[in-house]
Amino acid sequence: MKTITIRRPDDWHLHLRDGAVLEGVIGDTSRHFARAIIMPNLVPPVVTTADAQAYRQRIMAALPQGHRFEPLMTLYLTETTSADDVEEGKRSGLISAVKLYPAGATTNSHGGVRDLDKVMPVLERMAAIGLPLCVHGEVTTPEVDIFDREAVFIETVLDPLRRRLPDLKVTMEHVTTKDGIDYIKAADRNLAGTITTHHLIINRNAILVGGIRPHYYCLPVAKREHHRLALRAAATSGDGRFFLGTDSAPHVDELKECGCGCAGIYTSLNTMSCLAHVFEQENALDRLEAFASLNGPSWYGLAPNEETITLSRQQEPVQFPARRDTAAGPVTVFDPMFPLHWTVLDK
Ligand code: NCD
Ligand code: ZN
């Protein structure tokens, strides 16, 4: 039996939702992951330190018995966010990052930022106190093709912002293009990127070939094959600027399987198996730990986890449930479209 033991991983970009969905999904993350950066795009969003404190309590209350898990809270940046509140959140140890959603970019982002000038005082404060900005890197201009929105964001928003505020630490989240990978590699400091599990596995054909498949639709949308290959090369390279952010984003099936389905893919349940498969295919199992367990903590100034997990490769495919049932309805689990053989062993 082939096994690999790595430090316990963390998820540097996760949607846990609230209420019944939170209760239904959180165990899938806390079973394997020690910490996660928690996205603030609830309805209404997590805007203030007080909102984040209350949300953190709801997360901890939903945690299955016996699981240990540290939610790393973020604030949803708006044009009225107070720099003092952000600083207070960081000083108290509650807030790990602030999230920039361009208005209208994705699920629940209508309250996002329209005019970057309006948030400059907050960004300047963040640069001064060393608090990272997590960015959803897509423009929302209707004229820009959805497949080009990341590349145009880098050129017209991210690069000018980084030139204006070189001391601001920026995490470019869920990078989906070679353009994004190249841009991160070219930066000399203060820029890193998270990569999702599913973008290492699917390209845009998964969504559109042979019928429209809503469970492969997410934002940023999966791109062409050469972009997927660039993501795989970066993730498996060991380069400290790239690390795992699953962007696991549960929506109940009825909100995805309809005339205007929500964006989001639910991967928490089988992410580690999928990643082991990908890294094995790339002959890079020895770099899985860097991607999932070491590079992220280093970027966020935290120690890696002391605990370990062991994955083993079994002959027979591992059977994962097709859906995670929640009291709000079933949530379809990401199907990588190949059999998975790696499993995380129970302690
Ligand atoms: C996310 C969600 O559903 O909250 N959806 C997604 O497709 N990733 C929002 C986001 O991270 O863009
Ligand atoms: Zn997300």
Short mmCIF file of C-alpha atoms and ligand atoms in Angstrom, two decimals, residues 13 15 174 247, ligand 2:
data_model
loop_
_atom_site.label_atom_id
_atom_site.label_comp_id
_atom_site.label_asym_id
_atom_site.label_seq_id
_atom_site.Cartn_x
_atom_site.Cartn_y
_atom_site.Cartn_z
CA HIS A 13 -10.32 30.21 0.48
CA HIS A 15 -17.29 29.34 1.62
CA HIS A 174 -8.64 31.28 -7.40
CA ASP A 247 -13.14 27.88 -3.14
ZN ZN B 2 -14.91 31.94 -3.53
#
